[in-house]
Coordinates of C-alpha atoms in Angstrom, one line a residue:
M1 CA 141.2 28.9 98.5
I2 CA 143.4 29.8 95.6
D3 CA 146.9 28.4 95.5
S4 CA 150.0 30.5 95.3
I5 CA 151.1 29.2 91.9
T6 CA 147.8 30.3 90.3
V7 CA 148.1 33.7 92.0
E8 CA 151.5 34.2 90.5
V9 CA 150.3 33.2 87.0
I10 CA 147.4 35.6 87.3
R11 CA 149.6 38.4 88.6
H12 CA 152.1 38.1 85.8
S13 CA 149.3 37.9 83.3
M14 CA 148.0 41.2 84.6
L15 CA 151.5 42.7 84.5
S16 CA 151.9 41.5 80.9
A17 CA 148.5 43.2 80.1
C18 CA 149.7 46.5 81.6
N19 CA 152.9 46.3 79.5
E20 CA 150.8 45.6 76.4
M21 CA 148.6 48.7 77.3
A22 CA 151.8 50.8 77.4
R23 CA 152.9 49.5 74.0
N24 CA 149.6 50.2 72.4
L25 CA 149.6 53.7 73.9
C26 CA 153.0 54.5 72.6
R27 CA 152.2 53.1 69.1
T28 CA 149.1 55.2 68.8
A29 CA 150.0 58.5 70.6
Y30 CA 150.6 61.7 68.7
N31 CA 152.8 63.4 71.3
T32 CA 156.5 62.7 71.8
I33 CA 156.0 63.5 75.5
V34 CA 154.1 60.2 75.6
Y35 CA 155.7 57.9 73.1
E36 CA 159.4 59.0 73.5
I37 CA 159.6 60.2 77.1
H38 CA 157.0 57.7 78.5
D39 CA 155.1 60.4 80.4
Y40 CA 152.3 58.1 81.4
G41 CA 150.9 56.0 84.2
I42 CA 149.1 52.7 83.4
S43 CA 147.4 50.4 85.9
L44 CA 144.9 47.6 86.4
H45 CA 142.7 47.8 89.5
D46 CA 140.3 45.7 91.5
S47 CA 136.6 46.6 91.8
D48 CA 137.4 49.1 94.6
G49 CA 140.0 50.9 92.5
N50 CA 143.0 49.4 94.3
C51 CA 146.1 49.0 92.1
I52 CA 146.9 45.3 91.3
A53 CA 149.4 45.8 88.4
E54 CA 151.1 48.6 86.5
A55 CA 153.5 49.3 83.6
P56 CA 156.7 51.4 84.2
G57 CA 156.2 55.0 83.4
I58 CA 156.1 58.1 85.7
A59 CA 156.0 56.4 89.1
I60 CA 154.1 59.3 90.7
F61 CA 151.3 58.8 88.0
S62 CA 150.7 55.2 88.8
G63 CA 150.3 56.0 92.5
A64 CA 147.8 58.8 91.6
N65 CA 145.7 56.5 89.4
D66 CA 144.2 54.7 92.4
F67 CA 143.0 57.9 93.9
G68 CA 141.4 59.1 90.6
V69 CA 139.6 55.8 89.9
Q70 CA 138.3 55.7 93.5
K71 CA 136.9 59.2 93.1
G72 CA 135.3 58.1 89.9
I73 CA 133.6 55.2 91.8
E74 CA 132.3 57.6 94.4
F75 CA 131.0 60.1 91.8
I76 CA 129.5 57.7 89.3
G77 CA 128.3 54.9 91.6
R78 CA 129.5 51.4 91.0
E79 CA 126.0 50.3 90.0
N80 CA 126.1 52.7 87.0
F81 CA 129.1 51.3 85.3
K82 CA 128.5 49.4 82.0
Q83 CA 130.8 47.3 79.9
G84 CA 132.3 49.5 77.1
D85 CA 132.1 52.7 79.2
V86 CA 135.2 54.9 79.2
Y87 CA 135.6 58.0 81.4
L88 CA 137.8 61.1 81.4
C89 CA 138.8 62.9 84.6
N90 CA 141.1 65.8 84.8
Y91 CA 139.5 67.7 87.7
P92 CA 142.7 68.1 89.8
Y93 CA 141.1 67.6 93.2
W94 CA 139.8 64.2 92.1
S95 CA 142.4 63.2 89.4
A96 CA 145.3 63.9 91.7
A97 CA 147.2 65.9 89.0
H98 CA 146.9 69.0 87.0
T99 CA 144.5 69.7 84.1
L100 CA 146.7 68.3 81.4
D101 CA 147.6 65.1 83.2
A102 CA 144.3 63.6 82.2
L103 CA 143.1 60.2 83.6
V104 CA 141.2 57.9 81.4
F105 CA 139.6 54.8 83.0
A106 CA 137.3 52.0 82.0
P107 CA 135.2 49.6 84.2
I108 CA 135.7 45.9 83.4
L109 CA 132.7 43.7 83.7
V110 CA 132.2 40.0 83.2
D111 CA 128.6 38.7 83.0
G112 CA 127.5 41.9 84.6
V113 CA 129.9 41.7 87.5
L114 CA 132.3 44.5 88.1
V115 CA 135.8 42.9 88.2
G116 CA 138.0 45.9 88.1
F117 CA 139.2 48.9 86.1
S118 CA 141.9 49.7 83.6
S119 CA 143.4 53.2 83.7
C120 CA 145.8 55.4 81.7
R121 CA 147.1 58.8 82.5
V122 CA 149.2 60.9 80.1
H123 CA 150.2 64.6 79.6
L124 CA 147.9 66.1 77.0
L125 CA 149.1 69.1 75.1
D126 CA 146.3 71.6 75.4
L127 CA 142.9 71.9 77.1
K128 CA 142.4 75.7 76.8
Q129 CA 144.5 76.6 79.8
K130 CA 145.2 80.3 79.9
D131 CA 148.7 79.9 78.4
A132 CA 149.9 77.7 75.6
G133 CA 152.2 74.9 76.8
Y134 CA 152.3 75.3 80.6
V135 CA 150.7 77.6 83.2
L136 CA 153.3 79.0 85.6
D137 CA 151.4 81.9 87.3
S138 CA 147.7 81.0 87.7
T139 CA 146.1 82.1 90.9
D140 CA 142.7 80.3 90.5
M141 CA 141.6 77.0 89.1
S142 CA 139.5 78.8 86.5
Q143 CA 142.7 79.8 84.6
E144 CA 143.9 76.3 84.2
G145 CA 141.7 74.9 81.4
I146 CA 138.6 72.9 80.9
F147 CA 137.7 70.4 83.6
F148 CA 136.1 67.0 82.9
P149 CA 134.8 65.5 86.2
C150 CA 134.7 61.8 85.3
S151 CA 132.9 62.6 82.1
K152 CA 131.8 59.7 79.9
I153 CA 133.7 59.7 76.5
Y154 CA 132.5 56.2 75.4
D155 CA 129.0 54.9 76.3
Q156 CA 128.9 51.1 76.1
G157 CA 131.4 51.3 73.2
K158 CA 129.9 54.2 71.4
I159 CA 131.9 57.4 71.2
C160 CA 130.4 60.5 72.9
D161 CA 131.0 63.1 70.2
D162 CA 129.9 66.0 72.4
I163 CA 132.9 65.7 74.7
F164 CA 135.4 65.3 71.8
N165 CA 133.8 68.3 70.0
I166 CA 134.3 70.4 73.2
I167 CA 138.0 69.5 73.1
R168 CA 138.2 70.0 69.3
F169 CA 136.9 73.5 69.4
N170 CA 138.7 74.7 72.5
S171 CA 142.2 73.2 72.2
R172 CA 145.0 75.0 70.5
M173 CA 146.3 71.7 69.2
P174 CA 143.1 69.6 68.7
E175 CA 144.5 66.9 66.4
R176 CA 147.4 66.0 68.8
T177 CA 145.3 66.4 71.9
I178 CA 142.4 64.2 70.7
G179 CA 144.9 61.8 69.1
D180 CA 146.6 61.2 72.5
L181 CA 143.2 60.9 74.2
Q182 CA 142.2 58.2 71.8
A183 CA 145.5 56.5 72.4
Q184 CA 144.6 56.4 76.1
V185 CA 141.3 54.8 75.1
S186 CA 143.2 52.2 73.1
A187 CA 145.3 51.5 76.2
V188 CA 142.4 51.0 78.6
H189 CA 140.5 49.0 76.0
T190 CA 143.5 46.7 75.8
G191 CA 143.5 46.3 79.6
D192 CA 139.8 45.5 79.5
V193 CA 140.2 42.8 76.8
R194 CA 143.1 41.2 78.5
L195 CA 141.6 41.1 82.0
R196 CA 138.4 39.6 80.7
E197 CA 140.5 37.0 79.0
I198 CA 142.2 36.2 82.3
V199 CA 138.8 35.8 84.0
N200 CA 137.6 33.5 81.2
K201 CA 140.7 31.4 81.6
F202 CA 140.9 31.1 85.4
S203 CA 137.3 32.0 86.5
L204 CA 135.9 35.1 88.1
K205 CA 136.2 33.7 91.6
S206 CA 139.9 32.8 91.1
V207 CA 140.8 36.3 89.7
I208 CA 139.0 38.1 92.5
E209 CA 140.7 35.9 95.1
A210 CA 144.1 36.4 93.4
M211 CA 143.6 40.2 93.4
E212 CA 143.1 40.2 97.2
E213 CA 146.0 37.8 97.7
I214 CA 148.3 40.1 95.6
N215 CA 147.5 43.0 97.9
Q216 CA 147.8 40.9 101.1
H217 CA 151.2 39.7 100.0
G218 CA 152.2 43.3 99.2
E219 CA 151.1 44.3 102.6
R220 CA 153.1 41.5 104.3
L221 CA 156.3 42.5 102.4
S222 CA 155.8 46.2 103.4
R223 CA 155.2 45.5 107.0
A224 CA 158.2 43.2 107.3
A225 CA 160.4 45.9 105.6
V226 CA 159.3 48.7 107.9
A227 CA 159.7 46.4 111.0
R228 CA 163.4 46.1 110.1
L229 CA 164.0 49.8 110.0
P230 CA 165.3 51.9 113.0
K231 CA 162.5 53.4 114.9
G232 CA 162.1 57.1 115.6
T233 CA 160.7 60.5 114.4
W234 CA 162.6 62.9 112.2
T235 CA 161.7 66.2 110.6
A236 CA 163.2 68.0 107.6
S237 CA 162.4 70.8 105.2
D238 CA 163.4 72.0 101.8
F239 CA 162.4 74.9 99.5
L240 CA 160.9 75.5 96.1
D241 CA 162.4 78.6 94.4
S242 CA 159.0 80.4 94.3
D243 CA 155.3 79.8 93.7
G244 CA 155.6 81.3 90.2
V245 CA 153.6 84.4 91.2
I246 CA 155.7 85.9 94.1
P247 CA 159.2 85.6 92.5
D248 CA 161.4 86.4 95.4
E249 CA 159.8 84.3 98.1
R250 CA 160.9 80.7 98.6
V251 CA 158.3 78.2 99.6
E252 CA 159.0 75.8 102.4
M253 CA 158.0 72.1 102.4
K254 CA 158.2 70.6 105.8
V255 CA 157.6 67.0 106.8
T256 CA 157.9 64.8 109.8
V257 CA 158.3 61.0 109.4
T258 CA 157.7 58.5 112.1
V259 CA 158.6 54.8 112.0
E260 CA 157.0 52.8 114.8
G261 CA 156.6 49.0 114.8
D262 CA 155.7 48.0 111.2
H263 CA 154.0 51.3 110.4
M264 CA 155.1 54.6 109.0
T265 CA 153.5 58.0 109.2
I266 CA 154.4 60.9 106.8
D267 CA 153.1 64.1 108.3
W268 CA 152.9 67.2 106.2
T269 CA 150.7 69.2 108.6
A270 CA 153.6 71.6 109.4
T271 CA 153.3 72.7 105.7
N272 CA 150.1 74.5 106.6
K273 CA 150.0 77.4 104.2
G274 CA 148.7 77.4 100.7
A275 CA 150.6 79.1 97.9
V276 CA 149.3 82.0 95.8
G277 CA 150.6 80.4 92.6
P278 CA 149.9 77.0 91.0
I279 CA 152.3 74.8 93.0
N280 CA 149.6 73.6 95.5
M281 CA 149.1 69.8 95.5
P282 CA 145.8 68.0 95.3
I283 CA 145.7 65.5 98.2
G284 CA 145.8 62.6 95.7
G285 CA 149.1 64.0 94.4
T286 CA 150.6 64.3 97.9
W287 CA 149.4 60.8 98.5
A288 CA 151.1 59.5 95.4
A289 CA 154.4 61.4 96.1
S290 CA 154.5 60.1 99.7
R291 CA 153.8 56.6 98.6
L292 CA 156.6 56.7 96.0
A293 CA 159.2 57.6 98.8
F294 CA 157.7 54.9 101.0
K295 CA 157.8 52.3 98.2
S296 CA 161.4 53.1 97.2
L297 CA 162.5 52.5 100.8
T298 CA 160.5 49.5 101.7
T299 CA 159.7 47.2 98.7
P300 CA 161.6 48.6 95.7
D301 CA 162.2 45.2 94.2
S302 CA 158.6 44.2 93.9
N303 CA 155.9 45.4 91.6
I304 CA 153.6 48.1 93.0
C305 CA 150.2 47.2 94.4
A306 CA 147.9 48.9 96.8
G307 CA 148.7 46.5 99.6
N308 CA 152.2 48.0 99.8
F309 CA 150.7 51.1 101.4
R310 CA 148.3 49.6 104.0
N311 CA 150.8 50.4 106.8
L312 CA 151.4 54.0 105.7
D313 CA 149.5 57.0 107.0
I314 CA 149.7 60.4 105.3
K315 CA 148.6 63.5 107.2
T316 CA 148.0 66.9 105.7
T317 CA 146.2 70.2 106.5
E318 CA 143.2 70.9 104.3
G319 CA 143.7 74.0 102.2
S320 CA 147.5 73.9 102.4
L321 CA 150.3 73.5 99.9
M322 CA 150.0 69.7 100.3
H323 CA 146.2 69.5 100.3
A324 CA 144.7 71.9 97.8
T325 CA 141.0 72.6 97.8
P326 CA 138.9 74.4 95.1
P327 CA 139.6 77.0 93.8
M328 CA 143.3 76.8 94.7
P329 CA 145.6 76.7 91.7
T330 CA 147.4 73.4 91.1
F331 CA 148.8 73.5 87.5
T332 CA 152.5 73.3 88.2
L333 CA 152.8 70.3 90.4
W334 CA 156.5 70.4 90.9
T335 CA 155.9 70.3 94.6
G336 CA 155.0 66.6 94.2
L337 CA 158.2 66.0 92.3
L338 CA 160.4 67.5 95.1
A339 CA 158.3 66.0 98.0
P340 CA 159.8 62.4 97.9
E341 CA 163.3 63.8 98.6
V342 CA 162.1 65.9 101.4
I343 CA 160.8 62.7 103.0
T344 CA 164.2 61.0 102.3
K345 CA 166.0 64.0 103.9
A346 CA 164.0 63.4 107.1
L347 CA 164.8 59.7 107.0
S348 CA 168.5 60.3 106.4
Q349 CA 168.8 61.6 110.0
G350 CA 167.9 58.2 111.4
L351 CA 168.7 55.9 108.4
P352 CA 172.0 57.3 107.0
D353 CA 173.1 53.9 105.9
V354 CA 169.8 53.1 104.2
V355 CA 168.7 56.2 102.2
P356 CA 170.7 58.1 99.5
A357 CA 171.7 61.7 99.5
C358 CA 169.6 64.2 97.4
S359 CA 169.7 63.9 93.7
G360 CA 170.0 66.9 91.5
G361 CA 166.6 67.6 93.0
D362 CA 164.3 68.4 90.1
V363 CA 163.2 67.1 86.7
C364 CA 164.7 70.2 85.0
D365 CA 162.2 70.6 82.2
V366 CA 162.5 72.9 79.2
M367 CA 159.4 73.0 77.1
A368 CA 159.5 75.0 73.9
L369 CA 156.8 76.0 71.4
G370 CA 155.8 78.3 68.7
I371 CA 154.7 78.4 65.0
N372 CA 156.7 76.0 62.9
P373 CA 157.9 77.7 59.7
R374 CA 158.0 74.3 58.0
N375 CA 154.2 73.9 58.0
G376 CA 152.7 77.0 59.7
A377 CA 151.3 74.9 62.5
W378 CA 151.7 75.0 66.3
W379 CA 154.6 73.0 67.6
L380 CA 155.4 72.0 71.1
E381 CA 158.2 69.8 72.4
A382 CA 159.7 69.2 75.8
T383 CA 162.2 67.1 77.6
N384 CA 163.0 66.5 81.2
D385 CA 166.8 66.4 81.5
A386 CA 168.7 64.0 83.6
V387 CA 170.3 64.8 86.9
G388 CA 172.9 63.3 89.1
M389 CA 171.7 60.8 91.7
G390 CA 172.6 61.0 95.3
A391 CA 175.3 58.7 96.6
H392 CA 174.5 56.1 99.3
A393 CA 176.3 53.9 101.7
G394 CA 176.9 51.2 99.1
A395 CA 177.9 53.1 96.0
D396 CA 178.3 56.3 94.1
G397 CA 175.2 58.0 92.7
E398 CA 174.4 57.4 89.0
D399 CA 175.6 60.0 86.6
G400 CA 173.0 61.8 84.4
I401 CA 169.9 59.7 84.9
M402 CA 166.2 60.6 85.2
H403 CA 164.9 62.0 88.4
V404 CA 163.7 59.7 91.2
T405 CA 160.0 60.5 90.4
E406 CA 160.5 59.3 86.8
P407 CA 162.4 56.0 86.9
G408 CA 160.5 54.6 84.0
C409 CA 160.9 57.6 81.8
R410 CA 163.4 58.7 79.2
N411 CA 164.6 62.1 77.8
N412 CA 163.5 63.2 74.4
P413 CA 166.2 62.2 71.9
V414 CA 168.2 64.9 70.1
E415 CA 167.2 63.6 66.7
I416 CA 163.5 63.7 67.6
L417 CA 163.6 67.2 69.0
E418 CA 165.5 68.5 65.9
S419 CA 163.2 66.8 63.4
K420 CA 159.9 67.8 65.1
A421 CA 160.8 71.4 66.0
P422 CA 162.8 74.4 64.6
L423 CA 165.6 74.0 67.0
M424 CA 169.1 72.6 67.3
I425 CA 170.9 71.0 70.2
E426 CA 174.4 72.5 70.2
R427 CA 175.8 70.7 73.2
Y428 CA 174.7 67.7 75.3
G429 CA 176.9 66.0 77.9
Y430 CA 178.0 65.5 81.5
R431 CA 178.8 68.5 83.8
Q432 CA 182.2 68.0 85.4
D433 CA 182.6 68.6 89.1
T434 CA 178.8 68.7 89.8
G435 CA 178.5 65.5 91.9
G436 CA 178.9 66.1 95.6
A437 CA 182.2 64.8 97.0
G438 CA 182.2 61.9 99.4
K439 CA 183.5 58.5 100.2
H440 CA 180.8 57.7 97.6
R441 CA 180.5 60.5 95.0
G442 CA 177.2 62.0 94.0
G443 CA 176.3 61.5 90.3
V444 CA 177.1 64.4 87.9
G445 CA 174.4 66.4 86.1
I446 CA 174.2 67.2 82.4
E447 CA 174.4 70.2 80.1
R448 CA 172.0 70.7 77.2
A449 CA 172.3 73.8 75.0
Y450 CA 169.4 74.8 72.6
K451 CA 169.5 77.1 69.6
F452 CA 166.2 78.2 68.1
L453 CA 165.8 78.4 64.3
A454 CA 162.5 80.3 64.4
P455 CA 160.9 82.7 66.9
S456 CA 160.0 80.6 69.9
T457 CA 159.0 80.5 73.5
A458 CA 160.9 78.4 76.0
I459 CA 159.2 77.6 79.3
V460 CA 161.6 76.8 82.1
I461 CA 160.0 74.5 84.7
N462 CA 162.7 74.2 87.4
Y463 CA 161.9 74.9 91.0
K464 CA 165.2 74.0 92.6
T465 CA 167.9 76.5 91.4
L466 CA 168.5 78.4 94.6
T467 CA 169.4 75.5 97.0
K468 CA 172.0 72.8 96.6
P469 CA 171.3 69.1 96.8
W470 CA 172.0 67.9 100.4
A471 CA 174.5 65.3 101.4
V472 CA 174.5 62.5 103.9
A473 CA 177.0 61.2 106.5
G474 CA 179.6 63.9 106.0
G475 CA 179.5 64.1 102.2
K476 CA 179.4 67.4 100.3
E477 CA 176.5 69.0 98.5
G478 CA 176.0 68.6 94.8
A479 CA 176.0 71.5 92.4
K480 CA 172.7 73.3 92.0
N481 CA 170.6 73.4 88.9
T482 CA 171.2 76.5 86.6
V483 CA 169.3 77.7 83.5
I484 CA 170.9 80.4 81.4
V485 CA 169.0 82.3 78.7
H486 CA 170.7 84.4 76.0
P487 CA 174.2 83.2 77.0
D488 CA 177.2 85.2 75.9
T489 CA 175.1 88.3 75.1
P490 CA 174.4 91.4 77.1
Q491 CA 171.0 89.9 77.9
Q492 CA 172.4 86.8 79.6
K493 CA 170.8 85.9 82.9
E494 CA 169.9 82.9 85.0
V495 CA 166.3 82.0 85.3
S496 CA 164.1 79.6 87.3
V497 CA 160.4 79.2 86.7
S498 CA 159.7 81.5 83.6
N499 CA 158.5 82.0 80.1
N500 CA 161.2 83.2 77.8
S501 CA 161.0 84.6 74.2
F502 CA 163.6 84.0 71.6
D503 CA 164.2 85.3 68.1
V504 CA 166.0 83.3 65.4
D505 CA 169.4 82.1 66.8
G506 CA 168.3 82.6 70.4
R507 CA 169.8 80.2 72.9
I508 CA 169.1 78.6 76.2
V509 CA 171.4 76.3 78.3
N510 CA 170.0 73.9 80.8
L511 CA 172.6 72.9 83.5
T512 CA 171.2 70.2 85.8
G513 CA 172.3 69.5 89.3
G514 CA 174.6 66.8 90.7
G515 CA 173.7 64.4 93.5
G516 CA 174.9 64.9 97.1
G517 CA 177.9 62.9 98.3
W518 CA 177.9 60.3 101.1
G519 CA 180.6 60.0 103.7
N520 CA 183.9 61.7 104.2
P521 CA 185.6 62.6 100.9
L522 CA 189.0 61.7 102.3
E523 CA 187.9 58.1 102.7
R524 CA 187.3 57.7 99.0
T525 CA 190.1 55.5 97.5
V526 CA 192.8 57.2 95.5
A527 CA 192.1 54.8 92.7
A528 CA 188.4 55.8 92.6
V529 CA 189.4 59.5 92.5
V530 CA 191.9 58.9 89.7
E531 CA 189.2 57.0 87.7
D532 CA 186.8 60.0 88.1
V533 CA 189.5 62.3 86.7
K534 CA 190.1 59.9 83.8
Q535 CA 186.4 59.8 83.0
G536 CA 186.0 63.6 83.2
F537 CA 183.6 63.5 86.1
V538 CA 186.0 65.3 88.5
S539 CA 188.7 67.8 87.5
A540 CA 192.3 67.5 88.8
A541 CA 191.7 70.7 90.7
K542 CA 188.7 69.3 92.5
A543 CA 190.4 66.0 93.1
K544 CA 193.0 68.0 95.1
D545 CA 190.6 70.4 96.8
D546 CA 187.8 67.9 97.7
Y547 CA 189.6 64.6 98.0
G548 CA 193.2 65.5 98.8
V549 CA 194.5 63.6 95.8
V550 CA 197.2 65.2 93.7
V551 CA 196.9 63.8 90.2
D552 CA 198.4 64.9 86.9
P553 CA 195.5 65.8 84.5
N554 CA 197.4 64.6 81.4
T555 CA 199.1 61.4 82.6
F556 CA 196.8 60.7 85.5
A557 CA 199.9 59.8 87.6
V558 CA 199.4 60.3 91.3
D559 CA 201.9 62.2 93.4
E560 CA 201.7 59.8 96.3
G561 CA 203.8 61.8 98.7
A562 CA 201.9 65.0 98.1
T563 CA 198.6 63.2 98.4
A564 CA 199.5 61.5 101.7
A565 CA 200.6 64.8 103.1
L566 CA 197.6 66.7 101.9
R567 CA 195.1 64.1 103.2
K568 CA 196.8 64.2 106.6
T569 CA 196.7 68.0 106.7
V570 CA 193.1 68.2 105.6
G571 CA 192.0 65.4 107.9
A572 CA 193.6 67.1 110.9
K573 CA 191.5 70.2 110.2

């Protein structure tokens, strides 16, 4: 029986290996979405595909990697894996993501024994999907690009040129797409090398025992956390603006969460209708999104492992929005980005002192592309802008931070965007008065204004512009997301999910949402409100209207008599 000290040394060695995988990925990737934003998921798995260790990236990716690797084991057969093999899977119903979020994985064998797998998922730029950049209105999987169903791209260390040539002659951006794919190969190779080194140091038997103990420990932590939660069943729903095809029809996501004993069930079966457009979720994606919400509630302070989720059941209806089946379109997987906060909304009814209010509610992506006049080549850049976080019982929400599904990610720096693409960022900063009022204030969103220096297309991927971020325990809603194209012109309009064309000097402004507030705004201390006004998060007018605090916007002096009277009057109402 392996001792706990050795288990911890092996566990941290594997975590270190994952971090090295991430470093090598970023050093070799061609695409700023990978090396600047950290749009990746990196994991090491046991021989059954269960996650043992990961590197921080897009949290929802790491949860999906297990599903994809396990589908690969089913499809290929564990007896057919050879050392040096590398596989590519972007078939959405297996890979748990859309076509461009391609999963690369490699079996790791020692003396002919399958020890585990290394995996790396990134966003590739182009695999012949019907539209350059992103597909917003597909109605069938056949429009969403080339599928590789666990296709071998390295055979015992030898490159499979046929697969790379298919990509080379079909991609609009072959150099960057293949470059990023090879960066994924470098990452999984690093994981392969490091895990075999760990086996050689500690023995095959010890590593296999350590992997199982890591997951058993993760399960014990999770069961203990759920056992401490209030028990009950709660239901909530929220809406996506549209499915991208039927523009004026909001799409409901409805979930029921049950906490019983040391077990939780997340039931999506009430969301039983599939969408016409590409917002349907492969079951692996729903699995990953649900696990993310569960993990953040139960064991947020420990590294992820598959054992954390052994006391979680996820229910769906096959052929629905949350369980897509072929040929349902799945390209725009924003459903999975909004899903964790629908789960949190349900839990807030029974656990208002545990879970936060809604964040700005979306990743607020603007992706732009075109032909770069500097070199005549395709360019494509994107950034997911920060939102305000929801307040909770213990504190205010964070201001202008990456969405809850992307805690390991960053936005694309202004300098990088302007050097890589023919555009200029004219404004970038916090949005005043966007955080929901409360005893604890929701975080504020941000504003980013783009100006294009060449004819360009801007793809807005934002599915939560019609509804406001919800609050908890008597707080107020945060401001909603807003995207404005052609501001200050006769063509000005607000858009949601859309492709938008711009000539030289065309502009687009991305205004992200603030987090919901927590608790009665009149219970917020006067000092905290004044500090918010000083920092520019709250205007003097909103301090008066929402918090009952009368403060001079220039001197920040408080009219204590007027404040006391106003708070008493508002409180009585």
